[in-house]
mmCIF file of C-alpha atoms in Angstrom:
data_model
loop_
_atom_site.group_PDB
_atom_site.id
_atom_site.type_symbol
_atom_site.label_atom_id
_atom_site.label_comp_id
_atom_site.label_asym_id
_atom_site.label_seq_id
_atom_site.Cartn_x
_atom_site.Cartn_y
_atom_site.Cartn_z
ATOM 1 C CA UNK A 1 31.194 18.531 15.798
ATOM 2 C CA UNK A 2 29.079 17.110 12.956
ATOM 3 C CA UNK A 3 31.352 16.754 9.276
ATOM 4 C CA UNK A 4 30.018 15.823 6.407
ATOM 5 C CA UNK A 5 31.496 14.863 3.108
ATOM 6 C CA UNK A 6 29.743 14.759 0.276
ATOM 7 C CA UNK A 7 30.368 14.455 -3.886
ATOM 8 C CA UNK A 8 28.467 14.675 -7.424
ATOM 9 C CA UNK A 9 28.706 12.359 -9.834
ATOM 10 C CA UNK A 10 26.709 9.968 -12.193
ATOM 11 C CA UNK A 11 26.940 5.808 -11.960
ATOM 12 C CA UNK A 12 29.872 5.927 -14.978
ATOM 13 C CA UNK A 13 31.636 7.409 -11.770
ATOM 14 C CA UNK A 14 31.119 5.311 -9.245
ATOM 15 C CA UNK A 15 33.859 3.429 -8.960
ATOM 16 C CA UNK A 16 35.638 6.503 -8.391
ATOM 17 C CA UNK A 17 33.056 7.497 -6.141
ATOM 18 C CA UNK A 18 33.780 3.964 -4.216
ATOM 19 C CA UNK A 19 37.621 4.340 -3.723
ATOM 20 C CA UNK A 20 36.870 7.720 -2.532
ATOM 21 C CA UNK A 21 35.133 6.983 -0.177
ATOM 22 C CA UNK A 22 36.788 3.824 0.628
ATOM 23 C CA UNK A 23 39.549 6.120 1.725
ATOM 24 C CA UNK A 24 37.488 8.628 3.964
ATOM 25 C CA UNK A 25 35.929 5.581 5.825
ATOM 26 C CA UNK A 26 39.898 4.514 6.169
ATOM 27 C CA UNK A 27 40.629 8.063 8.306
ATOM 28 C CA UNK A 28 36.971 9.216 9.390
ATOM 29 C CA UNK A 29 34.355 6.430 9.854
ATOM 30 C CA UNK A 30 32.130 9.053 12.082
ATOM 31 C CA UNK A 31 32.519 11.392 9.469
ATOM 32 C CA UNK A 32 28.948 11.276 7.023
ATOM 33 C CA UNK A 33 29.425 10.616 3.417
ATOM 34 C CA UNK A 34 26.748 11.762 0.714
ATOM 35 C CA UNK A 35 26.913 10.565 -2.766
ATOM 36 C CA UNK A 36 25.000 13.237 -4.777
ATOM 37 C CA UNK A 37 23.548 11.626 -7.652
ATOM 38 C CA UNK A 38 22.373 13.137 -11.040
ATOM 39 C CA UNK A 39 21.351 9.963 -13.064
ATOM 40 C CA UNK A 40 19.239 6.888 -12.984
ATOM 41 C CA UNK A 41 20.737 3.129 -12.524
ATOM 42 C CA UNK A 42 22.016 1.530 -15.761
ATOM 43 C CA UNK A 43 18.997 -0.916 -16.641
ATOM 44 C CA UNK A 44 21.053 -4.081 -15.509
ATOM 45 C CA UNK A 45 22.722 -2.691 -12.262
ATOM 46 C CA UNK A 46 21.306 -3.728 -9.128
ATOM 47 C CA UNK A 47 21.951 -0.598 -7.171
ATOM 48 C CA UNK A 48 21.914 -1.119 -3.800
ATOM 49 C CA UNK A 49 23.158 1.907 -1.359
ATOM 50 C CA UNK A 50 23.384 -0.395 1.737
ATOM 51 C CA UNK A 51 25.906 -2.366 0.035
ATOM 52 C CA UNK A 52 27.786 1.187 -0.774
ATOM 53 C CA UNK A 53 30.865 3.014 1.408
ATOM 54 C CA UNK A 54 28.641 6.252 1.584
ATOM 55 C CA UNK A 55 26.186 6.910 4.602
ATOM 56 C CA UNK A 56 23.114 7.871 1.997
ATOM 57 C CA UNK A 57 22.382 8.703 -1.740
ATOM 58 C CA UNK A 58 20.993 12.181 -2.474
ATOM 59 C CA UNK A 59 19.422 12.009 -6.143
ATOM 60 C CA UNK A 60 19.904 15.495 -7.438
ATOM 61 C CA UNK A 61 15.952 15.134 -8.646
ATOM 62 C CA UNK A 62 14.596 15.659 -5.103
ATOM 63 C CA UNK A 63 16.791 18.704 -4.419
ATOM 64 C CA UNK A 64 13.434 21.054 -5.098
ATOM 65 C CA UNK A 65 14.989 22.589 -8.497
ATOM 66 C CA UNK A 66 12.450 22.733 -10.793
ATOM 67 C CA UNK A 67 11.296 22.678 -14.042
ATOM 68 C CA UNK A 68 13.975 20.050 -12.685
ATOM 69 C CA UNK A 69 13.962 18.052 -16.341
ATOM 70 C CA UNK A 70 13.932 21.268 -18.092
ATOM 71 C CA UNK A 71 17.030 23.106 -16.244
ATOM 72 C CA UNK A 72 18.995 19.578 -16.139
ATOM 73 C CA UNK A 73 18.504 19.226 -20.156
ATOM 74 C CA UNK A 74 20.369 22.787 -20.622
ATOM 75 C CA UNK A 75 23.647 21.173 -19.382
ATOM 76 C CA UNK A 76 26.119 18.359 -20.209
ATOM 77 C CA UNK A 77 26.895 15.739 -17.748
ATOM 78 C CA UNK A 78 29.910 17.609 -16.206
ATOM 79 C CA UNK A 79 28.080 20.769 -15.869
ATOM 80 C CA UNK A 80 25.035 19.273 -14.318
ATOM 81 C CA UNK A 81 27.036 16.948 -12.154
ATOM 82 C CA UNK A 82 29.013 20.774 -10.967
ATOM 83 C CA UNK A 83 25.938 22.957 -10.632
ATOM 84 C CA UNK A 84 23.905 20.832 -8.211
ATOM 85 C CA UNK A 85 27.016 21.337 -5.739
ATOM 86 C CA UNK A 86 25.645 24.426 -4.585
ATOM 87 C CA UNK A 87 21.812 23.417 -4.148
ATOM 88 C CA UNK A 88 23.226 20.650 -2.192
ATOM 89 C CA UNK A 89 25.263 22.643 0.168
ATOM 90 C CA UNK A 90 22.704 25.411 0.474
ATOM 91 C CA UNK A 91 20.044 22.528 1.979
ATOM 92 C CA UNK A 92 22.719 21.409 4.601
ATOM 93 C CA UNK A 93 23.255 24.834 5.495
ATOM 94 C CA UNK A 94 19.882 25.318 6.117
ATOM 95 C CA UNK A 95 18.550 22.512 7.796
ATOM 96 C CA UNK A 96 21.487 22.789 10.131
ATOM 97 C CA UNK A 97 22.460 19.573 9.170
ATOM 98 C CA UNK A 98 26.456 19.452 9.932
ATOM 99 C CA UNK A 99 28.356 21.785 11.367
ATOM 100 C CA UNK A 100 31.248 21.219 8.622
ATOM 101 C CA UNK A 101 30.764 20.633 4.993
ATOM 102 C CA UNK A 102 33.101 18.960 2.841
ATOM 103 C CA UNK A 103 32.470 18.585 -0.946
ATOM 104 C CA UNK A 104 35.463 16.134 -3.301
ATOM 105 C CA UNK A 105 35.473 15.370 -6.338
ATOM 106 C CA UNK A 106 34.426 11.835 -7.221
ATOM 107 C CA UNK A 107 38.021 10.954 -8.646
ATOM 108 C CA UNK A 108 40.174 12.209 -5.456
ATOM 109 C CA UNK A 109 41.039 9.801 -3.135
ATOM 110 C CA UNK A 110 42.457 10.509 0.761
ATOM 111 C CA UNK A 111 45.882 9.815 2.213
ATOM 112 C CA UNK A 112 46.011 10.682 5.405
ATOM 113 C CA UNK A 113 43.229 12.252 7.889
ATOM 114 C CA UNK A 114 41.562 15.946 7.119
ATOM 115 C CA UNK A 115 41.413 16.810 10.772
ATOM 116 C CA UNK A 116 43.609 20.232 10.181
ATOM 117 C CA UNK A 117 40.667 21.333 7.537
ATOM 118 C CA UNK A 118 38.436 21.121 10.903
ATOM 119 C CA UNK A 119 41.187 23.125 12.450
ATOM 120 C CA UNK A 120 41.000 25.783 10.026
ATOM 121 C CA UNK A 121 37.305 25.775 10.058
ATOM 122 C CA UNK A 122 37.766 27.207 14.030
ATOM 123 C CA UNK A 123 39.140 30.157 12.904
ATOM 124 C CA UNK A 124 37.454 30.617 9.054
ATOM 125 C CA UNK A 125 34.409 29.552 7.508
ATOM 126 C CA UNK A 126 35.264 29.002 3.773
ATOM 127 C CA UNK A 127 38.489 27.157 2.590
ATOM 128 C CA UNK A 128 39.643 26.878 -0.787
ATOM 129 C CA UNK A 129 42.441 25.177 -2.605
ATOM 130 C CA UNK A 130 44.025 27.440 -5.818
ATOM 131 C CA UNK A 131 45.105 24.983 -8.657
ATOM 132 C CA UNK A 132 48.933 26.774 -7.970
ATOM 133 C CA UNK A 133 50.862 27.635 -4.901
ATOM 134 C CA UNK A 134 53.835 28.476 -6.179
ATOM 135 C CA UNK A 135 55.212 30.650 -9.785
ATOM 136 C CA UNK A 136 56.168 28.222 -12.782
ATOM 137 C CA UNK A 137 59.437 29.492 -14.587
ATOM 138 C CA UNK A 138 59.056 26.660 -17.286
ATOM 139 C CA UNK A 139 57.252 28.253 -20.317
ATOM 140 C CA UNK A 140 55.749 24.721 -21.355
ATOM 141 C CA UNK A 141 54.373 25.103 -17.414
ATOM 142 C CA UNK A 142 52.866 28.668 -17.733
ATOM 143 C CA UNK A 143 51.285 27.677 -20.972
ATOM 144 C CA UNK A 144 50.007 24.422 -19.521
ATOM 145 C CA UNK A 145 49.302 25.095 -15.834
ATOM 146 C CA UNK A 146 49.113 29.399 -15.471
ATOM 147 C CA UNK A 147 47.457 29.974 -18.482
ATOM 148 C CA UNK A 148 45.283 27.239 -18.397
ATOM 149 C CA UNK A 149 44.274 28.531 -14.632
ATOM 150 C CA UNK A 150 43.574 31.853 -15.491
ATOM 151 C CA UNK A 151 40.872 30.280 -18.135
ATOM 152 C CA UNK A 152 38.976 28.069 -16.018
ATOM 153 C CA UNK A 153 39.501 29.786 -12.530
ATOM 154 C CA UNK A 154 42.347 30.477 -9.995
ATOM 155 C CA UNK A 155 40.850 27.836 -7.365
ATOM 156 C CA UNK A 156 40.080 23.957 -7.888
ATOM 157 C CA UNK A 157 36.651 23.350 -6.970
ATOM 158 C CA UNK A 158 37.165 19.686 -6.676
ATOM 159 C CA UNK A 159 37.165 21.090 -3.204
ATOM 160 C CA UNK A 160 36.112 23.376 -0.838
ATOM 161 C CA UNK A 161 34.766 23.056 2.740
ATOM 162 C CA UNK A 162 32.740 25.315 5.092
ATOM 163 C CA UNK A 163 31.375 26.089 8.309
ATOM 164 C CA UNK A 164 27.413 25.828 8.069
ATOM 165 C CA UNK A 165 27.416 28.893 9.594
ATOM 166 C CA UNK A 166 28.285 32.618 9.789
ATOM 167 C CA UNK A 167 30.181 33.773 5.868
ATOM 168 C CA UNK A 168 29.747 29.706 5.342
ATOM 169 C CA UNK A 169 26.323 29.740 4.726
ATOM 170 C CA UNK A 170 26.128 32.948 3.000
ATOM 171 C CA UNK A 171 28.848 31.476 0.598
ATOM 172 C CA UNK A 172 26.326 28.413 0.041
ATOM 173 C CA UNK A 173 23.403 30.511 -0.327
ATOM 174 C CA UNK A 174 25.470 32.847 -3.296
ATOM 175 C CA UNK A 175 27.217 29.649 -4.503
ATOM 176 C CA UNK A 176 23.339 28.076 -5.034
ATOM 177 C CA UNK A 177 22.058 30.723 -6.247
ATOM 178 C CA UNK A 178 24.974 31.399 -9.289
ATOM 179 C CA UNK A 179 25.209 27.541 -10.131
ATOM 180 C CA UNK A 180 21.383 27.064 -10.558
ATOM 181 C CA UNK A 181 21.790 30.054 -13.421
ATOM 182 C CA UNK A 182 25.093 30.095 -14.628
ATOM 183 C CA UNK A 183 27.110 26.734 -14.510
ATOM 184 C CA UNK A 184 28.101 26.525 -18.239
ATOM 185 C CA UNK A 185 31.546 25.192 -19.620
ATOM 186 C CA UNK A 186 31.230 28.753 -21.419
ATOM 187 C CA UNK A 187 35.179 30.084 -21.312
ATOM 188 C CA UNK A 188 34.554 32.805 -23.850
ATOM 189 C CA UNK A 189 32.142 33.956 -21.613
ATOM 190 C CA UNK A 190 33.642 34.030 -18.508
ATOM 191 C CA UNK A 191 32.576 30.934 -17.042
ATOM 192 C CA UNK A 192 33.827 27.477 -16.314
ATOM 193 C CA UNK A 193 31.255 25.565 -14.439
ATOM 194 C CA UNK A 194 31.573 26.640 -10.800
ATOM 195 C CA UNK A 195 35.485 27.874 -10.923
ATOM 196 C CA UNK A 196 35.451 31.294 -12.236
ATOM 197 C CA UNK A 197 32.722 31.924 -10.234
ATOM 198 C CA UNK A 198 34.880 31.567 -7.358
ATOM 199 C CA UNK A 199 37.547 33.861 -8.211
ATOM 200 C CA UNK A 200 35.094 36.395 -6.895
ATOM 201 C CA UNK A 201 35.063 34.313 -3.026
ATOM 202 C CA UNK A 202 38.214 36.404 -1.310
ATOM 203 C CA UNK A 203 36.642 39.996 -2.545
ATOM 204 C CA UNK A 204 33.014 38.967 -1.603
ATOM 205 C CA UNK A 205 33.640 37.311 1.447
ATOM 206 C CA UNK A 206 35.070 37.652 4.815
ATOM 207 C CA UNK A 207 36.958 34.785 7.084
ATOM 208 C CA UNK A 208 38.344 32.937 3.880
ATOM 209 C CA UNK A 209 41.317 30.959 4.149
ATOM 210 C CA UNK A 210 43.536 30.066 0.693
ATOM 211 C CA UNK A 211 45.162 26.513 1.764
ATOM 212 C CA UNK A 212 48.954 26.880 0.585
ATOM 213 C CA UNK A 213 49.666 23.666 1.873
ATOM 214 C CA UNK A 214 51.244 21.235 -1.114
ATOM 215 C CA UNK A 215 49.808 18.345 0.776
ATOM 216 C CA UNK A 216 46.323 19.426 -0.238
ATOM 217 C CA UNK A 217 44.766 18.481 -4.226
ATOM 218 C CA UNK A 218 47.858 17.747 -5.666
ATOM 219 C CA UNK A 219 47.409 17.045 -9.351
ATOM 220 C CA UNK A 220 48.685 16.640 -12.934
ATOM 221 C CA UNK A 221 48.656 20.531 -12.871
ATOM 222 C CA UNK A 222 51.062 21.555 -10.207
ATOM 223 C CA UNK A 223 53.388 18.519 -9.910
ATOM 224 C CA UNK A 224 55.615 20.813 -12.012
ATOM 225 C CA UNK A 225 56.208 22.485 -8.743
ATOM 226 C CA UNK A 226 55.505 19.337 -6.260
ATOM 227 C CA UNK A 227 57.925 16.636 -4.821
ATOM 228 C CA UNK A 228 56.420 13.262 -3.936
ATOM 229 C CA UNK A 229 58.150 11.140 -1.721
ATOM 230 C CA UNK A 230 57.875 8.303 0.655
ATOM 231 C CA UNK A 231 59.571 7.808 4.101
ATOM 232 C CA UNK A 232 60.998 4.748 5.153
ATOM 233 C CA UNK A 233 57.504 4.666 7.490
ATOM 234 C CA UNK A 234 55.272 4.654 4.372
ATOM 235 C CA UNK A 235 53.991 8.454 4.704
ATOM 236 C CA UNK A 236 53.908 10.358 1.317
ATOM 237 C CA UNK A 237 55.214 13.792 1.561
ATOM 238 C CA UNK A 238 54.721 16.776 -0.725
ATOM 239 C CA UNK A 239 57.510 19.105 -0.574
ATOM 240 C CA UNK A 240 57.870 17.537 2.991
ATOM 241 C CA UNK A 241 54.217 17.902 3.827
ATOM 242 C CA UNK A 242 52.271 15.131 4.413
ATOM 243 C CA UNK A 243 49.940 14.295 1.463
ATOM 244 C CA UNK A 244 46.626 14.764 2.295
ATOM 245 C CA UNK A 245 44.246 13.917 -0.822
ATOM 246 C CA UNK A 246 45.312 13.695 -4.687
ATOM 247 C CA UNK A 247 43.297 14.348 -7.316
ATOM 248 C CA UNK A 248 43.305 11.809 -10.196
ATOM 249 C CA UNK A 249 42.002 13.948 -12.611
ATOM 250 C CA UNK A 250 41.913 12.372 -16.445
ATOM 251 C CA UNK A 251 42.037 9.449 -15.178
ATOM 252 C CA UNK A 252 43.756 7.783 -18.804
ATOM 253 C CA UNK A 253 45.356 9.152 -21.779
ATOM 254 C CA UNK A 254 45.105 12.178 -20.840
ATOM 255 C CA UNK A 255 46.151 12.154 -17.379
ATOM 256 C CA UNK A 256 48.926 9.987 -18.231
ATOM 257 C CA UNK A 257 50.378 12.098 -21.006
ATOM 258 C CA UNK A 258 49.920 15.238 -18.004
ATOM 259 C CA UNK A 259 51.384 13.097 -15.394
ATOM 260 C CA UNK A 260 54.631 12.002 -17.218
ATOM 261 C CA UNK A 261 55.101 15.338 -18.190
ATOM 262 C CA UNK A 262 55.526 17.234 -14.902
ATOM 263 C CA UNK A 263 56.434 13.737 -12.682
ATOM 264 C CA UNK A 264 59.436 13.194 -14.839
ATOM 265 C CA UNK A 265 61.724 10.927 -12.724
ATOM 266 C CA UNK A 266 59.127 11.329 -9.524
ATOM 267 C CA UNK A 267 58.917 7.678 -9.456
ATOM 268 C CA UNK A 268 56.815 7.775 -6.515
ATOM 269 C CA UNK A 269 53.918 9.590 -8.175
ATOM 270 C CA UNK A 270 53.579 6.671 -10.763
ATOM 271 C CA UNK A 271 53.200 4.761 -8.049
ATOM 272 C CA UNK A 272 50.895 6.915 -6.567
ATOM 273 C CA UNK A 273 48.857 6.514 -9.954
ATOM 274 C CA UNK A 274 49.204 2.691 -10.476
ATOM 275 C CA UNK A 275 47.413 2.153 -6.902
ATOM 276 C CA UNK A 276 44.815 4.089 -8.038
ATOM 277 C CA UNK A 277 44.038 2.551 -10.940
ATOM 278 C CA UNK A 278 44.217 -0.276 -9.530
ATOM 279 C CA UNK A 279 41.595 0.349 -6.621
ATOM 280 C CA UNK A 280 39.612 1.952 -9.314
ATOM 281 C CA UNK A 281 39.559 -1.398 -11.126
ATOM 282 C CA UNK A 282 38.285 -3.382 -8.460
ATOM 283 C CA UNK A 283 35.745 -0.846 -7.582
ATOM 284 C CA UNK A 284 34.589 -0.990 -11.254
ATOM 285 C CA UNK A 285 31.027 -3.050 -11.817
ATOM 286 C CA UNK A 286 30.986 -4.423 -15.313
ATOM 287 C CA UNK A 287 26.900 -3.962 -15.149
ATOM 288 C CA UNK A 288 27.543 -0.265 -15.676
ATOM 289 C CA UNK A 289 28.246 0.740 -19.348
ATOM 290 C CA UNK A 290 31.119 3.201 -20.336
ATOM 291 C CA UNK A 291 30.312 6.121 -19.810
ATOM 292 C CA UNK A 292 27.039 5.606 -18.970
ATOM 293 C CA UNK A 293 24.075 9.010 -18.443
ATOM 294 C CA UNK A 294 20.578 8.609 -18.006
ATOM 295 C CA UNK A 295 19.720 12.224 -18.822
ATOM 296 C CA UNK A 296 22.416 11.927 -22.432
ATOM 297 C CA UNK A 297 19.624 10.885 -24.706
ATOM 298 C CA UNK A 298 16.138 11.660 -25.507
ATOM 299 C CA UNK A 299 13.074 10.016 -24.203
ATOM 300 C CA UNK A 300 13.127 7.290 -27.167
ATOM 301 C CA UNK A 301 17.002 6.700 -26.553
ATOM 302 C CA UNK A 302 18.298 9.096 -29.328
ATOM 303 C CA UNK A 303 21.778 10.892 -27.956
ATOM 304 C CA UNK A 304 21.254 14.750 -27.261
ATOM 305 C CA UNK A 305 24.280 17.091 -29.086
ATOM 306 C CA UNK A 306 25.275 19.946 -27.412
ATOM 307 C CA UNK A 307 23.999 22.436 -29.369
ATOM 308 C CA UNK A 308 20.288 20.667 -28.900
ATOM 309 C CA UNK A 309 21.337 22.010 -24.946
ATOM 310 C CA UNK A 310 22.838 25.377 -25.492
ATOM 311 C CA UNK A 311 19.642 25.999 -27.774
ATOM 312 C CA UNK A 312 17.442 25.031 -25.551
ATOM 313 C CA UNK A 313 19.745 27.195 -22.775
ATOM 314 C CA UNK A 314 19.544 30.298 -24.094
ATOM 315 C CA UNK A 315 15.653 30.733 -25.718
ATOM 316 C CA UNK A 316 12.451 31.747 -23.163
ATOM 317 C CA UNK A 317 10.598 30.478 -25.702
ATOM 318 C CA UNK A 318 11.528 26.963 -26.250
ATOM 319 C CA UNK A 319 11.693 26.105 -22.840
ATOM 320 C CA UNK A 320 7.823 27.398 -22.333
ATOM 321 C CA UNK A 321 7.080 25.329 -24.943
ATOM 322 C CA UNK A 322 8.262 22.322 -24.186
ATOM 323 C CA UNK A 323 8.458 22.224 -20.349
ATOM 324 C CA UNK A 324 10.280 18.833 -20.245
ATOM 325 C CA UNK A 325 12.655 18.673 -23.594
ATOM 326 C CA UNK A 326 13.470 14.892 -23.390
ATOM 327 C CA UNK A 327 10.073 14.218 -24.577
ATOM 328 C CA UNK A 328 9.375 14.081 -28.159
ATOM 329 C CA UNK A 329 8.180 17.910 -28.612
ATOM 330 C CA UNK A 330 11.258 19.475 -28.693
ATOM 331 C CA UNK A 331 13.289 16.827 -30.684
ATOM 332 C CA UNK A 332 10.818 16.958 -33.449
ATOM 333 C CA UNK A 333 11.015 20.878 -33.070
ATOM 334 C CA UNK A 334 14.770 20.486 -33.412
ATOM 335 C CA UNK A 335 14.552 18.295 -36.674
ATOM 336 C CA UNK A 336 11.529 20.592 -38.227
ATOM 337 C CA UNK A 337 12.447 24.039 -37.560
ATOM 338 C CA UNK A 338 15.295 24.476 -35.766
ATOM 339 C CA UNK A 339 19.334 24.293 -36.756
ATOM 340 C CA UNK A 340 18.349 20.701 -37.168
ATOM 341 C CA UNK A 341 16.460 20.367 -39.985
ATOM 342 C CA UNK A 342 17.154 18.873 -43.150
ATOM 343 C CA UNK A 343 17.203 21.356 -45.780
#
């Protein structure tokens, strides 16, 4: 039984990208682990995959998408970094490459093995973890974790894993085929990247199995309704299940502010959070800038605004005219006749 493990992300995110999968090689060193790329080395980073805990980079420009500058430069980073998920997942199925597919989020790290995930994979093909497993009471909960669920989609894609075969790869092939079109931060819309797309996977799909085990993506929102602790032993238990991964999500401010809000006197979840930090630290190269994107300025180094993207997005004509957008065509376009100008 071939399992692979794979994740999307740019180099501002690999040191997250490191400690996760720092951790799988802890539990599953015959598992394979497959950074998926979208971005170019920082111009004084030696990148060097070898040297990496991942079995092999995948740069999201060889997936076959093309125009491939074109359709990147109509998303942001977080977008991009979401839609070539499916691409990538579609290929594997395809060319039979593992048997089970695993996709995390760059910023989730493992604590303890994911052998019951292959478990579940004998008896369904597509699992799926929903940011909530159990009914807030607290209104400043419902307005922070229901609510905020029913915007951006009733399951946590930081996740999901699949059999390669059977409803598996149909799921990929549909999942490929919606993200290379619609994987826009677009709420008023009905979309949120990849997420609200899959509120559709239980109706459209058969053999699908909703984890409801607290061990699985616990995060900032549904710690309102999770208990961390830690036995005598060292294991962490969720609700007494063992933890399986965590999502750090926010990893600052924000996540703090979250955190501290729903851990309350959890002391072991601050815990939980200063390791992290910690290994995230370490795993930090100071040779990669803040926030660093290849593809989050123009050609001559100018930074692309959002509404340069969603232009360019949603007009046929624009993007027959200028094929690849980060050259100068476009930007001069922008500043002469579009919303850009200078009256």
């Amino acid at each position: 039984m071939k399992v692979l493990v794979y994740s999307s992300f740019t180099f501002s995110y690999l040191n997250r990208a490191r400690v996760l999968f720092q951790t799988l090689r802890r539990f599953h060193p015959d598992w394979e682990a497959v950074a998926l790329i979208t971005d170019e080395p920082p111009p004084r980073f030696a990148f060097d995959p070898a040297a990496e805990p991942f079995d092999r980079v995948v740069w999201a420009k060889d997936l076959g998408i093309a125009p491939f500058r074109g359709w990147l430069f109509r998303h942001d980073v977080v977008e991009v970094c979401t839609a070539v998920k499916g691409p990538f997942l579609h290929q594997v199925c395809e060319a039979g490459e593992a048997d089970i597919a695993i996709y995390l989020d760059p910023d989730t790290a493992l604590f303890a093995p994911l052998d019951p995930l292959v478990e579940m994979l004998g008896q369904d093909d597509i699992l799926l973890t929903p940011h909530l497993i159990d009914p807030n009471e607290d209104r400043a909960a419902i307005l922070d974790n229901d609510l905020s669920a029913s915007r951006t989609g009733i399951f946590n894609l930081g996740f999901v894993a699949i059999r390669s075969t059977g409803e598996g790869a149909r799921f990929a092939r549909w999942w490929n085929d919606r993200l290379l079109a619609f994987c826009y931060d677009d709420i008023p819309n009905g979309l949120f990247v990849d997420q609200r797309w899959c509120d559709h996977v239980p109706a459209l799909f058969d053999r699908v199995k909703v984890i409801r085990d607290p061990g699985y993506n616990v995060a900032s929102w549904n710690l309102s309704k999770r208990k961390v602790a830690i036995t005598r032993q060292g294991e962490i238990l969720v609700n007494g299940a063992t933890l399986r991964f965590w999502h750090f999500t926010k990893l600052g401010p924000t996540g703090d502010v979250m955190t501290k809000r729903y851990a309350g006197d959890n002391f072991e979840v601050y815990e939980i959070w200063r390791w992290y930090k910690e290994a995230v630290a370490a795993a930090t190269d100071p040779a990669i800038p803040e926030r660093w994107w290849a593809y989050g300025q123009f050609d001559d180094g100018a930074p692309i605004a959002k509404p340069q993207r969603v232009l360019y997005r949603e007009r046929a004509d624009l993007q027959a005219a200028y094929p690849d957008p980060f050259e100068g065509g476009y930007q001069a376009w922008w500043k002469a006749e579009g919303p850009g100008r200078r009256g």
